[in-house]
Amino acid sequence: MTSDPASVALPDIARVRSELAATAAMPRADAVQVCRSLRTRELAAIGAWQNAHLADASGTAIVEAITAVSDEIVRTLVARAFAKLGAPDDWSEQVGIFALGGYGRREMNPSSDLDLLVMATGSKAPDWLTKAYPDLQALLWDVKFTVGASQRPAAELARIIDEDFVTATAVIEQRPIVAGSRPVAEMQDLLARLRRRQSLAFLRYKLEELAKRRAQAGVSLFQMEPNLKSNPGCLRDVQLLRTMAFIVFGSRDLSALTGLEVITARDLEEVTVANDHLLRLRSLLHFHHQRKQDVFQLADQVRMARSLGWADVSSLRAVEHFMKAHYAQVLHVHQMVDLSISRLRALGHLGHKLILIKSRKVLSPDFTAVQGQVYLSHKDFWSLPDAGSRLIRMCRLAQSRDVRISLELQRAIKANLALITDEVRHDPSLGRVFLEILADAGRIHPILEDMHNCGLLGAYMPEFGNLTCHMQFDSYHQYTVDQHTLLAMSYIDAVAAGRMPGLPGMATIFPAVKRKDLLALGLLLHDMGKYMGRGHVARGAIMVSEVADRLGLTEEEEDFVYFLVERHVSLSDASRMRNVHEPSFLREFATKLQST
């Protein structure tokens, strides 16, 4: 390994190659032992280098270093297996050895699988390959790779990827390790054929796969113990963006996605930074646990935050600052995936272009709904003196028409959040509009989610904005504070719509609640003190007064919201200590809690 901490972490490939070349004359068992020991030694050296230079060791440098060592060992074992069973001198023109998947992307973490394709040209594998391939597999396993290998003629592979899009995904990420011009050309031809024949079906399959992954991950991408590989916004999503780029534009380079017209080079640079961050964390996890470990557990988060130089600042712990930055990067990747899908659909890559005029509905002089999504009607909007006020009113209008804010409009809003001034925040007429949004039980969550995703909710309600991507480092919560709160808002919608069968009597009780807007406001604000650290209930209750003043609440209304925020942990505390179905407890609790 290099000793210069400012340089890229790469093994000494010349030395590795020299040591491996010496195995050609060794008996099989000795050669395997040398390869295995060399791999173990180099992985340990890469891990030690990463730990010694955490401040400047990029995740990409680490995985590329591991990939480079793996390449040299694979080439050595291929040469040994093929020579033993009579491969001709020009065998690389008959057979190509290709890395697939993460190995193909040069993104091998310490415990990653080694995915390999041995592809014969034409329609039939030569006899010598049929004999040599099992020996190659045995050698790879003996060296302690976790191998996912297959051997196919090019013609058979072309048929398979036409039907099996899991295999097609891996092949799209191929990289030749040992291959002459003919196998490389045939590989390029079959991938070009896939793009010509199956692009629509393939993209639809990938979106179905994405939907399943998101369903398995749960309702939020901000889980407290995320899976760095499969959770929304994590490594699988970056890989999906590259796959989209290849299918639509013929290049696996993320920069190709600028062809979707809305996504910028800066957006994609941030995706690359997020990918590097995730690869870095995943390598650290694998090295620390000495096995494949993709779930980022709380104990690992604490340890890694300290190791990476994060510190306690103000009333927040190092791990809370670290994870807030992590979630922000993951959120960006997630939003780029959604925006890419939106553009693919709009440009006809997911089927025929929709005749948008048929679904076009004018919401106001400034905004139009198309296919259930709100778009800006004219480019002069952002220069209007009351544009900030119009945005808040648009949200209420969108909610009342059951339409969502388009991703394109969300991006534009995010770029113009300075329009939400103190004057806008203190406008009592807008306060009433915001309360109307909160009063519309049954459809509160969708509009608040859109407002939050583009930063509008946090700009209008800074107390909530402070909670963005803020983790709750305890055993009671699964999500970040903002997502926990939005999830709670969705429960109001579910109760209003009768979708909470586990709450007997609620169908009668909830309609009788006269001020659903104040109930929802109390829920929206109940954890707003958490960004200041411990003692969040008292801190949050104190902050109610300022919010109430801006929204134009009466003293009685303010007292009710204060009551909700100040007492919100009482029932949860009681539920952990008492049987909430016991009548005597309920009478005692109701007397203690009283009302307002």
Coordinates of C-alpha atoms in Angstrom, one line a residue:
M1 CA 0.0 0.0 0.0
T2 CA 1.1 3.6 -0.6
S3 CA 2.2 5.4 2.5
D4 CA 1.2 8.9 1.2
P5 CA -2.1 9.7 3.0
A6 CA -3.0 12.3 0.3
S7 CA -2.7 9.8 -2.6
V8 CA -5.3 7.3 -3.8
A9 CA -5.3 4.0 -1.8
L10 CA -4.0 1.4 -4.2
P11 CA -2.1 -1.8 -3.6
D12 CA 1.3 -2.3 -5.2
I13 CA 0.0 -4.1 -8.3
A14 CA 3.5 -4.7 -9.7
R15 CA 4.5 -6.6 -6.6
V16 CA 1.1 -8.4 -6.5
R17 CA 1.5 -9.4 -10.2
S18 CA 5.1 -10.6 -9.6
E19 CA 4.1 -12.8 -6.6
L20 CA 1.2 -14.3 -8.6
A21 CA 3.3 -15.0 -11.6
A22 CA 5.5 -17.2 -9.5
T23 CA 2.5 -19.5 -8.8
A24 CA 2.5 -20.8 -12.4
A25 CA 5.3 -23.2 -11.7
M26 CA 3.8 -24.3 -8.3
P27 CA 1.7 -27.4 -7.5
R28 CA -2.0 -26.5 -7.3
A29 CA -2.2 -26.6 -3.5
D30 CA 0.8 -24.3 -3.1
A31 CA -0.5 -21.9 -5.7
V32 CA -3.9 -21.7 -4.0
Q33 CA -2.3 -21.0 -0.7
V34 CA -0.2 -18.2 -2.1
C35 CA -3.3 -16.6 -3.8
R36 CA -5.3 -17.0 -0.6
S37 CA -2.6 -15.5 1.6
L38 CA -2.0 -12.7 -0.8
R39 CA -5.7 -11.8 -0.9
T40 CA -5.9 -11.9 2.9
R41 CA -2.8 -9.7 3.3
E42 CA -3.9 -7.1 0.7
L43 CA -7.4 -6.8 2.2
A44 CA -5.9 -6.3 5.6
A45 CA -3.5 -3.7 4.2
I46 CA -6.4 -1.8 2.5
G47 CA -8.4 -1.9 5.7
A48 CA -5.5 -0.6 7.7
W49 CA -4.9 2.2 5.2
Q50 CA -8.5 3.2 5.4
N51 CA -8.5 3.3 9.2
A52 CA -5.3 5.2 9.2
H53 CA -6.5 7.8 6.8
L54 CA -10.2 8.1 7.4
A55 CA -10.1 11.9 6.7
D56 CA -9.0 11.4 3.1
A57 CA -9.6 7.8 2.2
S58 CA -12.5 7.9 -0.3
G59 CA -14.9 5.0 -0.5
T60 CA -14.3 4.7 -4.2
A61 CA -10.5 4.4 -3.7
I62 CA -11.1 1.5 -1.3
V63 CA -13.4 -0.5 -3.5
E64 CA -11.3 0.1 -6.5
A65 CA -8.2 -1.1 -4.6
I66 CA -10.0 -4.3 -3.6
T67 CA -11.2 -4.8 -7.2
A68 CA -7.7 -4.3 -8.6
V69 CA -6.3 -7.1 -6.3
S70 CA -9.2 -9.4 -7.2
D71 CA -8.6 -8.8 -10.9
E72 CA -5.0 -9.9 -10.7
I73 CA -5.9 -13.1 -8.7
V74 CA -8.7 -13.9 -11.2
R75 CA -6.4 -13.5 -14.2
T76 CA -3.9 -15.8 -12.5
L77 CA -6.4 -18.5 -11.8
V78 CA -8.0 -18.3 -15.2
A79 CA -4.6 -18.7 -16.9
R80 CA -3.9 -21.7 -14.6
A81 CA -7.2 -23.5 -15.2
F82 CA -7.2 -22.9 -19.0
A83 CA -3.6 -23.9 -19.5
K84 CA -4.1 -27.1 -17.6
L85 CA -6.9 -28.3 -19.8
G86 CA -5.5 -27.4 -23.2
A87 CA -6.7 -23.9 -24.1
P88 CA -5.1 -22.6 -27.3
D89 CA -2.7 -19.7 -27.1
D90 CA -5.3 -17.3 -28.6
W91 CA -8.1 -18.5 -26.3
S92 CA -9.0 -14.9 -25.4
E93 CA -10.4 -14.5 -28.9
Q94 CA -12.7 -17.5 -28.4
V95 CA -13.7 -16.8 -24.7
G96 CA -14.0 -13.6 -22.7
I97 CA -13.9 -13.4 -18.9
F98 CA -16.2 -10.6 -17.7
A99 CA -16.8 -9.1 -14.3
L100 CA -20.4 -8.5 -13.5
G101 CA -22.5 -6.6 -11.0
G102 CA -20.5 -4.8 -8.3
Y103 CA -17.3 -6.4 -9.4
G104 CA -18.0 -5.1 -12.9
R105 CA -18.6 -1.6 -11.5
R106 CA -15.2 -1.8 -9.7
E107 CA -17.2 -1.5 -6.4
M108 CA -16.1 -4.5 -4.4
N109 CA -16.4 -4.1 -0.7
P110 CA -14.3 -6.4 1.5
S111 CA -17.0 -9.1 1.7
S112 CA -18.6 -8.6 -1.7
D113 CA -19.4 -11.5 -3.9
L114 CA -17.3 -12.1 -7.0
D115 CA -19.7 -12.2 -10.0
L116 CA -18.0 -13.6 -13.1
L117 CA -19.2 -14.5 -16.6
V118 CA -17.2 -16.8 -18.8
M119 CA -18.6 -16.1 -22.3
A120 CA -17.7 -18.1 -25.4
T121 CA -18.1 -16.5 -28.7
G122 CA -20.7 -17.8 -31.2
S123 CA -23.3 -20.4 -30.3
K124 CA -21.2 -23.2 -28.7
A125 CA -18.5 -23.3 -26.1
P126 CA -15.3 -25.1 -27.2
D127 CA -14.7 -28.5 -25.6
W128 CA -11.6 -27.4 -23.6
L129 CA -13.7 -24.6 -21.9
T130 CA -16.4 -27.2 -20.8
K131 CA -13.6 -29.0 -19.0
A132 CA -11.7 -26.0 -17.7
Y133 CA -14.7 -24.0 -16.3
P134 CA -15.4 -26.3 -13.3
D135 CA -11.7 -26.2 -12.4
L136 CA -11.7 -22.4 -12.5
Q137 CA -14.8 -22.3 -10.2
A138 CA -13.0 -24.7 -7.7
L139 CA -9.9 -22.5 -7.7
L140 CA -11.9 -19.4 -7.0
W141 CA -13.7 -21.0 -4.1
D142 CA -10.5 -22.4 -2.7
V143 CA -9.0 -18.9 -2.7
K144 CA -12.0 -18.0 -0.5
F145 CA -13.9 -15.8 -2.9
T146 CA -17.7 -16.0 -2.6
V147 CA -18.3 -16.8 -6.2
G148 CA -21.3 -16.2 -8.5
A149 CA -20.1 -17.5 -11.8
S150 CA -21.7 -18.7 -15.0
Q151 CA -20.5 -20.0 -18.4
R152 CA -22.5 -19.2 -21.5
P153 CA -22.0 -18.9 -25.3
A154 CA -22.8 -15.4 -26.5
A155 CA -25.9 -16.6 -28.5
E156 CA -27.4 -18.3 -25.4
L157 CA -26.6 -15.3 -23.2
A158 CA -28.4 -13.0 -25.7
R159 CA -31.6 -15.2 -25.4
I160 CA -31.3 -15.2 -21.6
I161 CA -31.1 -11.5 -21.1
D162 CA -34.0 -11.0 -23.4
E163 CA -36.1 -12.9 -20.8
D164 CA -34.3 -12.7 -17.5
F165 CA -33.9 -9.0 -16.5
V166 CA -32.0 -9.9 -13.3
T167 CA -29.3 -11.4 -15.4
A168 CA -29.6 -8.5 -17.9
T169 CA -29.0 -6.0 -15.0
A170 CA -25.8 -7.8 -14.0
V171 CA -24.6 -8.0 -17.6
I172 CA -25.2 -4.3 -18.3
E173 CA -22.6 -3.7 -15.6
Q174 CA -20.0 -6.0 -17.3
R175 CA -16.3 -5.2 -17.5
P176 CA -13.8 -7.3 -19.5
I177 CA -11.0 -8.8 -17.3
V178 CA -9.5 -11.1 -20.0
A179 CA -11.1 -10.8 -23.4
G180 CA -9.9 -10.3 -26.9
S181 CA -11.6 -8.0 -29.5
R182 CA -14.1 -10.7 -30.7
P183 CA -15.7 -11.5 -27.3
V184 CA -15.8 -7.7 -26.4
A185 CA -17.5 -7.0 -29.8
E186 CA -20.1 -9.7 -29.2
M187 CA -20.8 -8.5 -25.7
Q188 CA -21.3 -5.0 -27.1
D189 CA -23.6 -6.3 -29.8
L190 CA -25.8 -8.3 -27.4
L191 CA -26.2 -5.3 -25.1
A192 CA -27.0 -3.0 -28.1
R193 CA -29.6 -5.7 -29.1
L194 CA -31.1 -5.6 -25.5
R195 CA -31.5 -1.8 -25.8
R196 CA -33.1 -2.0 -29.2
R197 CA -35.5 -4.8 -28.4
Q198 CA -36.3 -4.6 -24.6
S199 CA -35.7 -1.1 -23.4
L200 CA -39.4 -0.4 -22.5
A201 CA -40.0 -3.8 -20.9
F202 CA -36.7 -3.6 -19.0
L203 CA -37.3 -0.1 -17.6
R204 CA -40.8 -1.2 -16.5
Y205 CA -39.3 -4.2 -14.8
K206 CA -36.7 -2.1 -13.0
L207 CA -39.5 0.3 -11.7
E208 CA -41.5 -2.7 -10.5
E209 CA -38.3 -3.9 -8.7
L210 CA -37.9 -0.5 -7.2
A211 CA -41.5 -0.5 -5.9
K212 CA -40.9 -3.8 -4.2
R213 CA -37.7 -2.6 -2.6
R214 CA -39.4 0.5 -1.3
A215 CA -42.3 -1.6 0.0
Q216 CA -39.9 -3.9 1.9
A217 CA -38.0 -1.0 3.3
G218 CA -41.2 0.5 4.9
V219 CA -42.9 3.8 4.8
S220 CA -39.8 6.0 5.1
L221 CA -36.3 6.1 3.7
F222 CA -35.1 7.6 7.0
Q223 CA -34.9 4.4 9.1
M224 CA -32.8 4.6 12.2
E225 CA -30.8 1.5 11.1
P226 CA -30.8 1.7 7.3
N227 CA -29.5 -1.0 4.9
L228 CA -26.8 0.8 3.0
K229 CA -27.3 -1.4 0.0
S230 CA -31.0 -1.8 -0.5
N231 CA -32.8 1.1 1.4
P232 CA -34.2 3.9 -0.7
G233 CA -31.6 6.4 -1.6
C234 CA -28.8 3.9 -1.0
L235 CA -26.4 2.0 -3.3
R236 CA -29.1 0.1 -5.3
D237 CA -30.7 3.4 -6.2
V238 CA -27.4 4.8 -7.5
Q239 CA -27.0 1.6 -9.6
L240 CA -30.5 2.1 -10.9
L241 CA -29.7 5.6 -12.1
R242 CA -26.7 4.2 -14.0
T243 CA -28.8 1.4 -15.5
M244 CA -31.4 4.0 -16.6
A245 CA -28.6 6.0 -18.2
F246 CA -27.4 3.0 -20.1
I247 CA -30.8 1.9 -21.4
V248 CA -31.9 5.4 -22.5
F249 CA -28.6 6.9 -23.6
G250 CA -26.2 3.9 -24.1
S251 CA -23.8 5.0 -21.4
R252 CA -23.4 3.9 -17.8
D253 CA -21.9 7.3 -16.9
L254 CA -24.3 9.2 -14.6
S255 CA -23.6 12.4 -16.6
A256 CA -25.7 10.9 -19.4
L257 CA -28.8 11.6 -17.4
T258 CA -28.4 15.4 -18.1
G259 CA -30.1 14.3 -21.3
L260 CA -33.4 14.1 -19.4
E261 CA -33.2 18.0 -19.5
V262 CA -34.1 18.7 -15.9
I263 CA -31.3 16.9 -14.0
T264 CA -28.1 19.0 -13.9
A265 CA -24.4 18.1 -13.8
R266 CA -24.4 19.4 -10.2
D267 CA -27.2 17.0 -9.2
L268 CA -25.2 14.1 -10.6
E269 CA -22.0 15.2 -8.9
E270 CA -23.9 15.1 -5.6
V271 CA -25.1 11.6 -6.4
T272 CA -21.5 10.5 -7.0
V273 CA -20.5 12.0 -3.7
A274 CA -23.3 10.1 -1.9
N275 CA -22.3 6.9 -3.6
D276 CA -18.7 7.4 -2.4
H277 CA -20.0 8.0 1.1
L278 CA -22.1 4.8 1.1
L279 CA -19.2 2.7 -0.3
R280 CA -17.0 4.1 2.4
L281 CA -19.4 3.2 5.2
R282 CA -20.0 -0.2 3.7
S283 CA -16.3 -1.0 3.6
L284 CA -15.8 0.2 7.1
L285 CA -18.7 -2.1 8.2
H286 CA -17.3 -5.1 6.4
F287 CA -13.8 -4.6 7.8
H288 CA -15.1 -4.1 11.3
H289 CA -17.4 -7.1 11.4
Q290 CA -15.1 -9.3 9.3
R291 CA -18.2 -10.4 7.2
K292 CA -20.9 -9.0 5.0
Q293 CA -22.8 -6.4 7.0
D294 CA -25.0 -3.9 5.3
V295 CA -27.4 -2.8 8.1
F296 CA -26.0 0.3 9.7
Q297 CA -26.8 -0.5 13.3
L298 CA -26.9 2.2 16.1
A299 CA -23.7 1.0 17.7
D300 CA -21.8 1.2 14.4
Q301 CA -23.2 4.7 13.8
V302 CA -21.8 5.9 17.2
R303 CA -18.4 4.3 16.6
M304 CA -18.2 5.6 13.0
A305 CA -19.2 9.1 13.8
R306 CA -16.4 9.4 16.3
S307 CA -13.9 7.7 14.0
L308 CA -14.8 10.1 11.1
G309 CA -14.2 13.2 13.2
W310 CA -17.7 14.2 14.1
A311 CA -18.1 15.9 17.5
D312 CA -20.7 16.9 19.9
V313 CA -21.8 20.4 19.0
S314 CA -24.3 22.5 21.1
S315 CA -26.8 20.1 22.6
L316 CA -26.6 17.4 19.9
R317 CA -24.3 14.3 19.9
A318 CA -21.7 13.6 17.2
V319 CA -23.8 10.7 15.9
E320 CA -26.8 12.9 15.4
H321 CA -24.8 15.4 13.3
F322 CA -23.3 12.6 11.4
M323 CA -26.5 10.8 10.6
K324 CA -28.3 14.1 9.7
A325 CA -25.6 14.6 7.0
H326 CA -26.0 10.9 5.9
Y327 CA -29.8 11.2 5.5
A328 CA -29.4 14.4 3.5
Q329 CA -27.2 12.6 1.0
V330 CA -29.5 9.6 0.8
L331 CA -32.5 11.9 0.3
H332 CA -30.8 13.6 -2.7
V333 CA -30.3 10.2 -4.4
H334 CA -33.9 9.2 -3.7
Q335 CA -35.2 12.5 -5.2
M336 CA -32.9 12.0 -8.3
V337 CA -34.4 8.6 -8.8
D338 CA -38.0 9.9 -8.6
L339 CA -37.1 12.9 -10.8
S340 CA -35.5 10.6 -13.4
I341 CA -38.6 8.4 -13.5
S342 CA -40.8 11.4 -13.9
R343 CA -38.7 12.6 -16.9
L344 CA -38.6 9.1 -18.4
R345 CA -42.4 9.0 -18.3
A346 CA -42.8 12.5 -19.7
L347 CA -40.4 11.9 -22.6
G348 CA -42.1 8.6 -23.6
H349 CA -39.4 6.2 -22.5
L350 CA -41.9 4.3 -20.3
G351 CA -44.5 4.1 -23.1
H352 CA -46.2 6.4 -25.5
K353 CA -46.2 10.0 -24.6
L354 CA -49.4 11.0 -22.9
I355 CA -51.7 13.5 -24.6
L356 CA -51.3 15.9 -21.7
I357 CA -53.9 18.3 -22.9
K358 CA -56.7 15.8 -22.0
S359 CA -55.8 15.8 -18.3
R360 CA -54.8 19.5 -18.1
K361 CA -56.7 21.5 -15.4
V362 CA -56.2 25.1 -14.6
L363 CA -55.9 25.6 -10.8
S364 CA -55.2 29.3 -10.8
P365 CA -53.6 31.8 -13.1
D366 CA -50.2 30.6 -11.8
F367 CA -50.6 26.8 -11.6
T368 CA -51.9 24.0 -13.7
A369 CA -52.5 20.3 -12.9
V370 CA -51.5 17.7 -15.5
Q371 CA -51.9 14.0 -14.7
G372 CA -52.6 14.8 -11.1
Q373 CA -49.4 16.9 -10.7
V374 CA -49.1 20.6 -10.2
Y375 CA -46.9 22.6 -12.6
L376 CA -46.1 26.3 -13.0
S377 CA -48.2 28.0 -15.7
H378 CA -45.8 30.8 -16.5
K379 CA -42.1 31.6 -16.1
D380 CA -42.7 35.1 -14.7
F381 CA -44.1 33.7 -11.4
W382 CA -40.9 33.9 -9.5
S383 CA -40.6 37.6 -10.0
L384 CA -44.1 38.3 -8.6
P385 CA -43.9 40.4 -5.4
D386 CA -46.3 38.0 -3.6
A387 CA -44.9 34.8 -5.0
G388 CA -44.2 33.4 -1.6
S389 CA -47.8 33.9 -0.5
R390 CA -49.1 32.3 -3.7
L391 CA -47.1 29.2 -3.0
I392 CA -48.8 28.6 0.3
R393 CA -52.2 29.2 -1.2
M394 CA -51.3 26.8 -4.1
C395 CA -50.6 24.1 -1.5
R396 CA -54.1 24.4 -0.1
L397 CA -55.6 24.4 -3.6
A398 CA -53.6 21.3 -4.6
Q399 CA -54.8 19.5 -1.4
S400 CA -58.4 20.5 -2.1
R401 CA -58.2 19.1 -5.7
D402 CA -56.4 15.9 -4.6
V403 CA -53.3 16.6 -6.7
R404 CA -49.6 16.5 -5.8
I405 CA -46.9 19.0 -6.4
S406 CA -44.8 17.8 -9.3
L407 CA -41.1 17.0 -8.8
E408 CA -40.2 19.7 -11.3
L409 CA -42.2 22.3 -9.4
Q410 CA -40.7 21.1 -6.1
R411 CA -37.2 21.6 -7.5
A412 CA -38.1 25.2 -8.5
I413 CA -39.6 25.9 -5.1
K414 CA -36.5 24.6 -3.4
A415 CA -34.4 27.0 -5.5
N416 CA -36.6 29.9 -4.5
L417 CA -37.2 29.4 -0.8
A418 CA -36.0 32.9 -0.1
L419 CA -39.4 34.1 -1.2
I420 CA -40.8 32.7 2.1
T421 CA -39.9 35.8 4.2
D422 CA -40.8 36.9 7.7
E423 CA -43.7 38.9 6.2
V424 CA -45.1 35.7 4.6
R425 CA -44.6 33.7 7.9
H426 CA -46.4 36.5 9.9
D427 CA -49.3 37.0 7.5
P428 CA -52.5 36.0 9.5
S429 CA -54.4 35.3 6.3
L430 CA -51.8 32.7 5.3
G431 CA -52.0 31.4 8.8
R432 CA -55.7 30.7 8.2
V433 CA -54.8 29.0 4.9
F434 CA -52.3 26.8 6.7
L435 CA -54.8 25.9 9.4
E436 CA -57.2 24.9 6.6
I437 CA -54.6 22.5 5.3
L438 CA -54.3 21.0 8.7
A439 CA -58.1 20.8 9.2
D440 CA -58.6 18.8 6.0
A441 CA -58.3 15.4 7.8
G442 CA -58.1 12.6 5.3
R443 CA -55.6 14.3 3.0
I444 CA -53.2 16.2 5.3
H445 CA -50.2 14.0 4.9
P446 CA -49.7 14.1 1.0
I447 CA -49.5 17.9 0.8
L448 CA -47.3 18.2 3.9
E449 CA -45.0 15.6 2.5
D450 CA -44.7 17.5 -0.8
M451 CA -44.1 20.8 1.1
H452 CA -41.5 19.1 3.3
N453 CA -39.6 17.5 0.4
C454 CA -39.1 20.8 -1.4
G455 CA -38.3 22.7 1.8
L456 CA -41.4 24.8 1.8
L457 CA -42.8 23.5 5.0
G458 CA -39.6 24.2 6.8
A459 CA -39.3 27.6 5.3
Y460 CA -42.8 28.5 6.4
M461 CA -42.5 26.7 9.8
P462 CA -38.8 26.9 10.8
E463 CA -39.5 25.0 14.0
F464 CA -40.3 22.0 11.9
G465 CA -37.6 22.7 9.4
N466 CA -35.0 22.3 12.2
L467 CA -36.1 18.7 12.4
T468 CA -35.2 17.8 8.8
C469 CA -33.2 14.5 8.7
H470 CA -32.7 14.8 12.5
M471 CA -32.3 11.3 14.0
Q472 CA -33.8 10.2 17.3
F473 CA -31.1 8.2 19.0
D474 CA -33.2 5.9 21.2
S475 CA -34.8 2.5 21.2
Y476 CA -38.4 3.8 20.8
H477 CA -38.3 5.4 17.4
Q478 CA -37.7 3.9 14.0
Y479 CA -37.4 7.1 11.9
T480 CA -35.9 10.6 11.9
V481 CA -38.0 13.2 13.8
D482 CA -39.4 14.8 10.6
Q483 CA -40.4 11.5 9.1
H484 CA -41.8 10.3 12.5
T485 CA -44.0 13.4 12.6
L486 CA -45.2 13.1 9.0
L487 CA -46.0 9.5 9.6
A488 CA -48.1 10.5 12.7
M489 CA -49.9 13.0 10.4
S490 CA -50.8 10.2 8.1
Y491 CA -52.5 8.4 11.0
I492 CA -54.9 11.4 11.3
D493 CA -55.8 10.8 7.7
A494 CA -56.2 7.1 8.3
V495 CA -58.4 7.7 11.4
A496 CA -60.5 10.2 9.4
A497 CA -60.9 7.7 6.5
G498 CA -61.8 4.8 8.9
R499 CA -58.6 2.9 8.1
M500 CA -57.6 2.3 11.7
P501 CA -59.7 -0.7 12.8
G502 CA -57.6 -1.2 15.9
L503 CA -59.1 1.9 17.5
P504 CA -62.7 0.9 18.6
G505 CA -65.1 3.8 18.9
M506 CA -62.9 6.2 16.9
A507 CA -65.5 6.3 14.1
T508 CA -67.8 8.1 16.6
I509 CA -65.1 10.1 18.5
F510 CA -63.1 11.6 15.7
P511 CA -65.9 13.3 13.8
A512 CA -66.9 15.0 17.1
V513 CA -63.5 16.7 17.4
K514 CA -64.3 20.3 16.5
R515 CA -60.8 21.7 15.9
K516 CA -59.0 19.1 13.9
D517 CA -56.7 21.8 12.7
L518 CA -55.4 22.5 16.2
L519 CA -55.1 18.8 16.9
A520 CA -53.0 18.4 13.7
L521 CA -51.0 21.5 14.6
G522 CA -50.2 20.1 18.0
L523 CA -49.1 16.8 16.4
L524 CA -47.0 18.7 13.8
L525 CA -45.2 20.6 16.6
H526 CA -45.1 17.9 19.3
D527 CA -41.4 17.1 18.8
M528 CA -40.1 20.5 17.7
G529 CA -37.9 20.8 20.8
K530 CA -35.8 17.8 19.8
Y531 CA -33.4 19.7 17.6
M532 CA -32.2 21.3 20.9
G533 CA -31.4 18.0 22.5
R534 CA -32.7 16.6 25.7
G535 CA -35.8 18.0 27.5
H536 CA -37.6 18.4 24.2
V537 CA -41.1 18.5 25.8
A538 CA -40.5 21.6 27.9
R539 CA -38.5 23.3 25.1
G540 CA -41.2 22.5 22.5
A541 CA -44.0 23.8 24.7
I542 CA -42.2 27.1 25.2
M543 CA -41.9 27.4 21.4
V544 CA -45.7 27.1 20.9
S545 CA -46.2 30.8 21.7
E546 CA -44.2 32.1 18.8
V547 CA -45.8 29.8 16.3
A548 CA -49.3 30.7 17.6
D549 CA -48.5 34.4 17.2
R550 CA -47.4 34.0 13.6
L551 CA -50.5 32.0 12.7
G552 CA -52.8 34.4 14.4
L553 CA -54.2 32.0 17.0
T554 CA -56.4 33.3 19.8
E555 CA -55.2 32.8 23.4
E556 CA -57.6 29.9 23.9
E557 CA -56.4 28.2 20.7
E558 CA -52.8 28.7 21.8
D559 CA -53.5 27.2 25.2
F560 CA -55.0 24.1 23.5
V561 CA -51.9 23.6 21.3
Y562 CA -49.6 24.2 24.2
F563 CA -51.6 21.5 26.2
L564 CA -51.1 19.0 23.4
V565 CA -47.4 19.6 23.0
E566 CA -46.7 19.8 26.8
R567 CA -48.6 16.6 27.6
H568 CA -47.9 14.5 24.5
V569 CA -45.6 12.0 26.2
S570 CA -48.0 11.3 29.1
L571 CA -50.0 8.6 27.3
S572 CA -46.9 6.9 25.7
D573 CA -45.2 6.9 29.1
A574 CA -48.3 5.3 30.7
S575 CA -48.7 2.8 28.0
R576 CA -45.2 1.4 28.8
M577 CA -46.0 1.0 32.5
R578 CA -49.8 0.2 32.7
N579 CA -52.5 -1.8 30.9
V580 CA -54.3 0.9 28.9
H581 CA -57.3 -1.3 28.5
E582 CA -57.9 -1.5 32.3
P583 CA -60.9 0.7 33.2
S584 CA -59.5 1.9 36.6
F585 CA -56.3 3.1 34.8
L586 CA -58.3 4.9 32.2
R587 CA -60.4 6.7 34.9
E588 CA -57.3 7.6 36.8
F589 CA -55.4 8.8 33.7
A590 CA -58.4 10.9 32.5
T591 CA -58.6 12.6 35.9
K592 CA -54.9 13.3 35.9
L593 CA -54.7 14.5 32.4
Q594 CA -58.0 16.5 32.5
S595 CA -58.6 18.6 29.3
T596 CA -58.4 22.1 28.0

